[in-house]
Amino acid sequence: MGYRVQRQMKRKTVPACPVETTMLFLKDRAATLIVGYLLLDNTDQLHLQKKINIKKRTLQQSLDDLCREGICRILPDGSLELTEFGRSLQGVVDAMAQWGEQYKTQQNI
């Protein structure tokens, strides 16, 4: 965990439940999808907004939170990338994707 994130976590009460701790960072649908798409490739806000199909303001709020938590950063060219800390969420997103695929298969979707 990077220094910036560690410093912020000290100010927060860390929940006893590890799932709830993860949710401190992946707070909502938009944040989780942003991380998922950025794990696939760096992109810009406009492309993310289209992929996720959310309002610009909602996207901006989630990006602000993710940047503040040290999960992603905005590059000088305006594109977004995950930090090392953000890339550490790969296993979480992979597990969610695997579960989603299993569900879709079981439901014949």
mmCIF file of N, CA and C in Angstrom:
data_model
loop_
_atom_site.group_PDB
_atom_site.id
_atom_site.type_symbol
_atom_site.label_atom_id
_atom_site.label_comp_id
_atom_site.label_asym_id
_atom_site.label_seq_id
_atom_site.Cartn_x
_atom_site.Cartn_y
_atom_site.Cartn_z
ATOM 1 N N MET A 1 0.852 -1.168 0.000
ATOM 2 C CA MET A 1 0.000 0.000 0.000
ATOM 3 C C MET A 1 0.898 1.231 0.000
ATOM 4 N N GLY A 2 0.638 2.173 -0.880
ATOM 5 C CA GLY A 2 1.455 3.370 -0.977
ATOM 6 C C GLY A 2 1.325 4.266 0.240
ATOM 7 N N TYR A 3 2.317 5.129 0.438
ATOM 8 C CA TYR A 3 2.335 6.017 1.597
ATOM 9 C C TYR A 3 1.083 6.873 1.674
ATOM 10 N N ARG A 4 0.700 7.447 0.548
ATOM 11 C CA ARG A 4 -0.467 8.334 0.535
ATOM 12 C C ARG A 4 -1.724 7.597 1.005
ATOM 13 N N VAL A 5 -1.899 6.383 0.515
ATOM 14 C CA VAL A 5 -3.077 5.607 0.893
ATOM 15 C C VAL A 5 -2.979 5.193 2.348
ATOM 16 N N GLN A 6 -1.816 4.767 2.794
ATOM 17 C CA GLN A 6 -1.636 4.391 4.193
ATOM 18 C C GLN A 6 -1.969 5.556 5.108
ATOM 19 N N ARG A 7 -1.513 6.746 4.749
ATOM 20 C CA ARG A 7 -1.778 7.924 5.565
ATOM 21 C C ARG A 7 -3.276 8.184 5.656
ATOM 22 N N GLN A 8 -3.982 8.041 4.535
ATOM 23 C CA GLN A 8 -5.423 8.265 4.536
ATOM 24 C C GLN A 8 -6.137 7.197 5.347
ATOM 25 N N MET A 9 -5.693 5.963 5.266
ATOM 26 C CA MET A 9 -6.350 4.888 5.998
ATOM 27 C C MET A 9 -6.200 5.068 7.500
ATOM 28 N N LYS A 10 -5.100 5.652 7.948
ATOM 29 C CA LYS A 10 -4.922 5.885 9.375
ATOM 30 C C LYS A 10 -5.976 6.837 9.914
ATOM 31 N N ARG A 11 -6.447 7.761 9.055
ATOM 32 C CA ARG A 11 -7.464 8.709 9.469
ATOM 33 C C ARG A 11 -8.852 8.078 9.528
ATOM 34 N N LYS A 12 -9.038 6.981 8.828
ATOM 35 C CA LYS A 12 -10.328 6.300 8.789
ATOM 36 C C LYS A 12 -10.319 5.145 9.775
ATOM 37 N N THR A 13 -11.493 4.773 10.194
ATOM 38 C CA THR A 13 -11.614 3.564 10.980
ATOM 39 C C THR A 13 -11.726 2.410 9.991
ATOM 40 N N VAL A 14 -10.790 1.495 10.066
ATOM 41 C CA VAL A 14 -10.794 0.362 9.157
ATOM 42 C C VAL A 14 -11.747 -0.691 9.724
ATOM 43 N N PRO A 15 -12.734 -1.108 8.920
ATOM 44 C CA PRO A 15 -13.706 -2.093 9.396
ATOM 45 C C PRO A 15 -13.063 -3.429 9.707
ATOM 46 N N ALA A 16 -13.680 -4.177 10.583
ATOM 47 C CA ALA A 16 -13.191 -5.516 10.912
ATOM 48 C C ALA A 16 -13.388 -6.469 9.742
ATOM 49 N N CYS A 17 -14.449 -6.270 8.984
ATOM 50 C CA CYS A 17 -14.770 -7.142 7.851
ATOM 51 C C CYS A 17 -13.901 -6.775 6.648
ATOM 52 N N PRO A 18 -13.120 -7.723 6.115
ATOM 53 C CA PRO A 18 -12.253 -7.411 4.975
ATOM 54 C C PRO A 18 -13.024 -7.013 3.717
ATOM 55 N N VAL A 19 -14.225 -7.541 3.531
ATOM 56 C CA VAL A 19 -15.031 -7.139 2.373
ATOM 57 C C VAL A 19 -15.406 -5.669 2.489
ATOM 58 N N GLU A 20 -15.773 -5.260 3.686
ATOM 59 C CA GLU A 20 -16.118 -3.853 3.905
ATOM 60 C C GLU A 20 -14.896 -2.956 3.708
ATOM 61 N N THR A 21 -13.722 -3.430 4.078
ATOM 62 C CA THR A 21 -12.492 -2.670 3.849
ATOM 63 C C THR A 21 -12.286 -2.460 2.359
ATOM 64 N N THR A 22 -12.485 -3.507 1.564
ATOM 65 C CA THR A 22 -12.360 -3.379 0.108
ATOM 66 C C THR A 22 -13.355 -2.359 -0.422
ATOM 67 N N MET A 23 -14.552 -2.361 0.148
ATOM 68 C CA MET A 23 -15.593 -1.447 -0.309
ATOM 69 C C MET A 23 -15.298 0.010 0.053
ATOM 70 N N LEU A 24 -14.329 0.252 0.920
ATOM 71 C CA LEU A 24 -13.891 1.628 1.160
ATOM 72 C C LEU A 24 -13.334 2.224 -0.129
ATOM 73 N N PHE A 25 -12.826 1.363 -1.006
ATOM 74 C CA PHE A 25 -12.210 1.811 -2.246
ATOM 75 C C PHE A 25 -13.121 1.605 -3.454
ATOM 76 N N LEU A 26 -13.798 0.480 -3.503
ATOM 77 C CA LEU A 26 -14.755 0.210 -4.585
ATOM 78 C C LEU A 26 -16.145 0.494 -4.019
ATOM 79 N N LYS A 27 -16.448 1.772 -3.889
ATOM 80 C CA LYS A 27 -17.630 2.216 -3.140
ATOM 81 C C LYS A 27 -18.947 1.952 -3.842
ATOM 82 N N ASP A 28 -18.935 1.951 -5.161
ATOM 83 C CA ASP A 28 -20.196 1.857 -5.894
ATOM 84 C C ASP A 28 -19.955 1.234 -7.261
ATOM 85 N N ARG A 29 -21.032 1.089 -8.009
ATOM 86 C CA ARG A 29 -20.979 0.486 -9.341
ATOM 87 C C ARG A 29 -19.986 1.223 -10.232
ATOM 88 N N ALA A 30 -20.052 2.547 -10.250
ATOM 89 C CA ALA A 30 -19.189 3.331 -11.136
ATOM 90 C C ALA A 30 -17.714 3.106 -10.802
ATOM 91 N N ALA A 31 -17.358 3.167 -9.529
ATOM 92 C CA ALA A 31 -15.954 2.987 -9.138
ATOM 93 C C ALA A 31 -15.446 1.602 -9.528
ATOM 94 N N THR A 32 -16.269 0.591 -9.309
ATOM 95 C CA THR A 32 -15.865 -0.774 -9.644
ATOM 96 C C THR A 32 -15.676 -0.925 -11.152
ATOM 97 N N LEU A 33 -16.593 -0.374 -11.942
ATOM 98 C CA LEU A 33 -16.474 -0.463 -13.398
ATOM 99 C C LEU A 33 -15.296 0.350 -13.927
ATOM 100 N N ILE A 34 -15.037 1.493 -13.334
ATOM 101 C CA ILE A 34 -13.877 2.296 -13.748
ATOM 102 C C ILE A 34 -12.601 1.486 -13.549
ATOM 103 N N VAL A 35 -12.458 0.887 -12.379
ATOM 104 C CA VAL A 35 -11.266 0.079 -12.115
ATOM 105 C C VAL A 35 -11.199 -1.088 -13.094
ATOM 106 N N GLY A 36 -12.327 -1.742 -13.336
ATOM 107 C CA GLY A 36 -12.352 -2.864 -14.270
ATOM 108 C C GLY A 36 -11.901 -2.472 -15.666
ATOM 109 N N TYR A 37 -12.414 -1.367 -16.179
ATOM 110 C CA TYR A 37 -12.015 -0.926 -17.520
ATOM 111 C C TYR A 37 -10.569 -0.456 -17.555
ATOM 112 N N LEU A 38 -10.110 0.193 -16.494
ATOM 113 C CA LEU A 38 -8.713 0.644 -16.476
ATOM 114 C C LEU A 38 -7.743 -0.522 -16.333
ATOM 115 N N LEU A 39 -8.197 -1.635 -15.755
ATOM 116 C CA LEU A 39 -7.354 -2.821 -15.711
ATOM 117 C C LEU A 39 -7.141 -3.380 -17.120
ATOM 118 N N LEU A 40 -8.123 -3.186 -17.987
ATOM 119 C CA LEU A 40 -7.990 -3.656 -19.369
ATOM 120 C C LEU A 40 -7.079 -2.751 -20.181
ATOM 121 N N ASP A 41 -7.205 -1.420 -19.976
ATOM 122 C CA ASP A 41 -6.427 -0.472 -20.772
ATOM 123 C C ASP A 41 -6.635 0.939 -20.240
ATOM 124 N N ASN A 42 -5.620 1.778 -20.386
ATOM 125 C CA ASN A 42 -5.780 3.198 -20.066
ATOM 126 C C ASN A 42 -6.778 3.787 -21.047
ATOM 127 N N THR A 43 -7.567 4.717 -20.597
ATOM 128 C CA THR A 43 -8.561 5.354 -21.446
ATOM 129 C C THR A 43 -8.819 6.758 -20.928
ATOM 130 N N ASP A 44 -9.669 7.478 -21.604
ATOM 131 C CA ASP A 44 -9.999 8.826 -21.138
ATOM 132 C C ASP A 44 -11.421 8.852 -20.582
ATOM 133 N N GLN A 45 -11.788 9.990 -20.011
ATOM 134 C CA GLN A 45 -13.082 10.097 -19.345
ATOM 135 C C GLN A 45 -14.250 9.919 -20.303
ATOM 136 N N LEU A 46 -14.140 10.447 -21.504
ATOM 137 C CA LEU A 46 -15.234 10.343 -22.458
ATOM 138 C C LEU A 46 -15.521 8.886 -22.813
ATOM 139 N N HIS A 47 -14.468 8.113 -23.084
ATOM 140 C CA HIS A 47 -14.661 6.701 -23.412
ATOM 141 C C HIS A 47 -15.213 5.928 -22.219
ATOM 142 N N LEU A 48 -14.731 6.237 -21.024
ATOM 143 C CA LEU A 48 -15.266 5.578 -19.829
ATOM 144 C C LEU A 48 -16.745 5.890 -19.657
ATOM 145 N N GLN A 49 -17.101 7.135 -19.846
ATOM 146 C CA GLN A 49 -18.496 7.543 -19.680
ATOM 147 C C GLN A 49 -19.394 6.768 -20.644
ATOM 148 N N LYS A 50 -18.942 6.586 -21.868
ATOM 149 C CA LYS A 50 -19.725 5.833 -22.852
ATOM 150 C C LYS A 50 -19.801 4.351 -22.499
ATOM 151 N N LYS A 51 -18.677 3.764 -22.077
ATOM 152 C CA LYS A 51 -18.649 2.340 -21.740
ATOM 153 C C LYS A 51 -19.542 2.028 -20.544
ATOM 154 N N ILE A 52 -19.468 2.894 -19.527
ATOM 155 C CA ILE A 52 -20.207 2.650 -18.293
ATOM 156 C C ILE A 52 -21.642 3.155 -18.394
ATOM 157 N N ASN A 53 -21.876 4.090 -19.295
ATOM 158 C CA ASN A 53 -23.198 4.672 -19.504
ATOM 159 C C ASN A 53 -23.725 5.359 -18.234
ATOM 160 N N ILE A 54 -22.932 6.329 -17.763
ATOM 161 C CA ILE A 54 -23.337 7.117 -16.601
ATOM 162 C C ILE A 54 -23.204 8.595 -16.924
ATOM 163 N N LYS A 55 -23.786 9.407 -16.057
ATOM 164 C CA LYS A 55 -23.701 10.857 -16.228
ATOM 165 C C LYS A 55 -22.273 11.330 -15.962
ATOM 166 N N LYS A 56 -21.922 12.405 -16.630
ATOM 167 C CA LYS A 56 -20.574 12.964 -16.499
ATOM 168 C C LYS A 56 -20.259 13.309 -15.042
ATOM 169 N N ARG A 57 -21.223 13.877 -14.348
ATOM 170 C CA ARG A 57 -20.994 14.273 -12.948
ATOM 171 C C ARG A 57 -20.723 13.058 -12.054
ATOM 172 N N THR A 58 -21.465 11.982 -12.274
ATOM 173 C CA THR A 58 -21.263 10.757 -11.497
ATOM 174 C C THR A 58 -19.878 10.183 -11.766
ATOM 175 N N LEU A 59 -19.496 10.169 -13.032
ATOM 176 C CA LEU A 59 -18.163 9.691 -13.404
ATOM 177 C C LEU A 59 -17.094 10.541 -12.728
ATOM 178 N N GLN A 60 -17.248 11.852 -12.775
ATOM 179 C CA GLN A 60 -16.257 12.742 -12.201
ATOM 180 C C GLN A 60 -16.131 12.546 -10.688
ATOM 181 N N GLN A 61 -17.261 12.356 -10.006
ATOM 182 C CA GLN A 61 -17.212 12.118 -8.562
ATOM 183 C C GLN A 61 -16.456 10.832 -8.240
ATOM 184 N N SER A 62 -16.747 9.777 -8.996
ATOM 185 C CA SER A 62 -16.059 8.505 -8.758
ATOM 186 C C SER A 62 -14.574 8.618 -9.061
ATOM 187 N N LEU A 63 -14.238 9.285 -10.151
ATOM 188 C CA LEU A 63 -12.819 9.473 -10.485
ATOM 189 C C LEU A 63 -12.107 10.301 -9.424
ATOM 190 N N ASP A 64 -12.759 11.344 -8.938
ATOM 191 C CA ASP A 64 -12.163 12.159 -7.882
ATOM 192 C C ASP A 64 -11.869 11.307 -6.650
ATOM 193 N N ASP A 65 -12.831 10.466 -6.266
ATOM 194 C CA ASP A 65 -12.637 9.580 -5.114
ATOM 195 C C ASP A 65 -11.489 8.607 -5.361
ATOM 196 N N LEU A 66 -11.479 7.984 -6.540
ATOM 197 C CA LEU A 66 -10.432 7.007 -6.842
ATOM 198 C C LEU A 66 -9.046 7.658 -6.891
ATOM 199 N N CYS A 67 -8.967 8.859 -7.430
ATOM 200 C CA CYS A 67 -7.683 9.578 -7.455
ATOM 201 C C CYS A 67 -7.257 9.959 -6.037
ATOM 202 N N ARG A 68 -8.180 10.435 -5.254
ATOM 203 C CA ARG A 68 -7.880 10.830 -3.879
ATOM 204 C C ARG A 68 -7.400 9.639 -3.044
ATOM 205 N N GLU A 69 -7.961 8.457 -3.317
ATOM 206 C CA GLU A 69 -7.578 7.251 -2.578
ATOM 207 C C GLU A 69 -6.297 6.618 -3.124
ATOM 208 N N GLY A 70 -5.762 7.176 -4.210
ATOM 209 C CA GLY A 70 -4.514 6.657 -4.763
ATOM 210 C C GLY A 70 -4.692 5.449 -5.659
ATOM 211 N N ILE A 71 -5.913 5.234 -6.183
ATOM 212 C CA ILE A 71 -6.182 4.078 -7.030
ATOM 213 C C ILE A 71 -5.899 4.379 -8.494
ATOM 214 N N CYS A 72 -6.180 5.588 -8.940
ATOM 215 C CA CYS A 72 -5.876 5.957 -10.317
ATOM 216 C C CYS A 72 -5.335 7.376 -10.357
ATOM 217 N N ARG A 73 -4.856 7.753 -11.536
ATOM 218 C CA ARG A 73 -4.353 9.121 -11.718
ATOM 219 C C ARG A 73 -4.667 9.566 -13.137
ATOM 220 N N ILE A 74 -4.732 10.879 -13.294
ATOM 221 C CA ILE A 74 -4.964 11.470 -14.604
ATOM 222 C C ILE A 74 -3.605 11.877 -15.162
ATOM 223 N N LEU A 75 -3.300 11.398 -16.345
ATOM 224 C CA LEU A 75 -2.027 11.699 -16.989
ATOM 225 C C LEU A 75 -2.089 13.056 -17.685
ATOM 226 N N PRO A 76 -0.931 13.630 -18.005
ATOM 227 C CA PRO A 76 -0.908 14.947 -18.661
ATOM 228 C C PRO A 76 -1.721 15.013 -19.959
ATOM 229 N N ASP A 77 -1.828 13.890 -20.674
ATOM 230 C CA ASP A 77 -2.607 13.894 -21.921
ATOM 231 C C ASP A 77 -4.111 13.728 -21.681
ATOM 232 N N GLY A 78 -4.512 13.637 -20.409
ATOM 233 C CA GLY A 78 -5.928 13.517 -20.069
ATOM 234 C C GLY A 78 -6.414 12.092 -19.918
ATOM 235 N N SER A 79 -5.571 11.128 -20.261
ATOM 236 C CA SER A 79 -5.988 9.738 -20.082
ATOM 237 C C SER A 79 -5.843 9.341 -18.614
ATOM 238 N N LEU A 80 -6.461 8.246 -18.276
ATOM 239 C CA LEU A 80 -6.467 7.753 -16.899
ATOM 240 C C LEU A 80 -5.679 6.460 -16.832
ATOM 241 N N GLU A 81 -5.009 6.244 -15.715
ATOM 242 C CA GLU A 81 -4.331 4.969 -15.502
ATOM 243 C C GLU A 81 -4.416 4.602 -14.036
ATOM 244 N N LEU A 82 -4.361 3.310 -13.787
ATOM 245 C CA LEU A 82 -4.340 2.833 -12.411
ATOM 246 C C LEU A 82 -2.935 2.963 -11.846
ATOM 247 N N THR A 83 -2.862 3.231 -10.570
ATOM 248 C CA THR A 83 -1.584 3.218 -9.874
ATOM 249 C C THR A 83 -1.245 1.763 -9.547
ATOM 250 N N GLU A 84 -0.103 1.543 -8.984
ATOM 251 C CA GLU A 84 0.255 0.192 -8.542
ATOM 252 C C GLU A 84 -0.769 -0.296 -7.523
ATOM 253 N N PHE A 85 -1.164 0.583 -6.626
ATOM 254 C CA PHE A 85 -2.174 0.244 -5.630
ATOM 255 C C PHE A 85 -3.494 -0.124 -6.315
ATOM 256 N N GLY A 86 -3.877 0.628 -7.340
ATOM 257 C CA GLY A 86 -5.102 0.337 -8.075
ATOM 258 C C GLY A 86 -5.024 -0.998 -8.806
ATOM 259 N N ARG A 87 -3.857 -1.299 -9.372
ATOM 260 C CA ARG A 87 -3.680 -2.576 -10.067
ATOM 261 C C ARG A 87 -3.746 -3.760 -9.101
ATOM 262 N N SER A 88 -3.517 -3.493 -7.817
ATOM 263 C CA SER A 88 -3.604 -4.583 -6.834
ATOM 264 C C SER A 88 -5.046 -5.075 -6.667
ATOM 265 N N LEU A 89 -6.011 -4.355 -7.232
ATOM 266 C CA LEU A 89 -7.417 -4.790 -7.195
ATOM 267 C C LEU A 89 -7.749 -5.791 -8.304
ATOM 268 N N GLN A 90 -6.758 -6.162 -9.100
ATOM 269 C CA GLN A 90 -6.969 -7.098 -10.214
ATOM 270 C C GLN A 90 -7.678 -8.369 -9.762
ATOM 271 N N GLY A 91 -7.223 -8.974 -8.678
ATOM 272 C CA GLY A 91 -7.818 -10.223 -8.200
ATOM 273 C C GLY A 91 -9.271 -10.056 -7.787
ATOM 274 N N VAL A 92 -9.591 -8.917 -7.200
ATOM 275 C CA VAL A 92 -10.970 -8.636 -6.781
ATOM 276 C C VAL A 92 -11.872 -8.557 -8.011
ATOM 277 N N VAL A 93 -11.438 -7.797 -9.007
ATOM 278 C CA VAL A 93 -12.235 -7.624 -10.227
ATOM 279 C C VAL A 93 -12.317 -8.948 -10.988
ATOM 280 N N ASP A 94 -11.229 -9.702 -11.039
ATOM 281 C CA ASP A 94 -11.251 -11.003 -11.712
ATOM 282 C C ASP A 94 -12.256 -11.946 -11.042
ATOM 283 N N ALA A 95 -12.284 -11.962 -9.710
ATOM 284 C CA ALA A 95 -13.229 -12.819 -8.990
ATOM 285 C C ALA A 95 -14.670 -12.406 -9.281
ATOM 286 N N MET A 96 -14.923 -11.108 -9.356
ATOM 287 C CA MET A 96 -16.265 -10.635 -9.685
ATOM 288 C C MET A 96 -16.651 -11.050 -11.102
ATOM 289 N N ALA A 97 -15.717 -10.939 -12.034
ATOM 290 C CA ALA A 97 -15.992 -11.324 -13.421
ATOM 291 C C ALA A 97 -16.259 -12.825 -13.522
ATOM 292 N N GLN A 98 -15.475 -13.612 -12.820
ATOM 293 C CA GLN A 98 -15.663 -15.067 -12.845
ATOM 294 C C GLN A 98 -17.027 -15.438 -12.280
ATOM 295 N N TRP A 99 -17.404 -14.840 -11.173
ATOM 296 C CA TRP A 99 -18.712 -15.111 -10.583
ATOM 297 C C TRP A 99 -19.826 -14.712 -11.546
ATOM 298 N N GLY A 100 -19.692 -13.554 -12.183
ATOM 299 C CA GLY A 100 -20.691 -13.092 -13.144
ATOM 300 C C GLY A 100 -20.840 -14.042 -14.319
ATOM 301 N N GLU A 101 -19.722 -14.558 -14.815
ATOM 302 C CA GLU A 101 -19.772 -15.522 -15.921
ATOM 303 C C GLU A 101 -20.462 -16.808 -15.492
ATOM 304 N N GLN A 102 -20.152 -17.291 -14.296
ATOM 305 C CA GLN A 102 -20.793 -18.514 -13.785
ATOM 306 C C GLN A 102 -22.308 -18.297 -13.653
ATOM 307 N N TYR A 103 -22.695 -17.159 -13.141
ATOM 308 C CA TYR A 103 -24.115 -16.848 -12.981
ATOM 309 C C TYR A 103 -24.807 -16.836 -14.337
ATOM 310 N N LYS A 104 -24.213 -16.157 -15.306
ATOM 311 C CA LYS A 104 -24.815 -16.074 -16.637
ATOM 312 C C LYS A 104 -24.942 -17.465 -17.268
ATOM 313 N N THR A 105 -23.939 -18.311 -17.062
ATOM 314 C CA THR A 105 -23.986 -19.677 -17.601
ATOM 315 C C THR A 105 -25.106 -20.469 -16.931
ATOM 316 N N GLN A 106 -25.193 -20.373 -15.621
ATOM 317 C CA GLN A 106 -26.230 -21.100 -14.883
ATOM 318 C C GLN A 106 -27.635 -20.632 -15.265
ATOM 319 N N GLN A 107 -27.794 -19.378 -15.569
ATOM 320 C CA GLN A 107 -29.092 -18.821 -15.922
ATOM 321 C C GLN A 107 -29.366 -18.854 -17.425
ATOM 322 N N ASN A 108 -28.425 -19.426 -18.186
ATOM 323 C CA ASN A 108 -28.529 -19.476 -19.649
ATOM 324 C C ASN A 108 -28.723 -18.088 -20.253
ATOM 325 N N ILE A 109 -27.930 -17.160 -19.789
ATOM 326 C CA ILE A 109 -28.010 -15.775 -20.279
ATOM 327 C C ILE A 109 -26.942 -15.559 -21.334
#
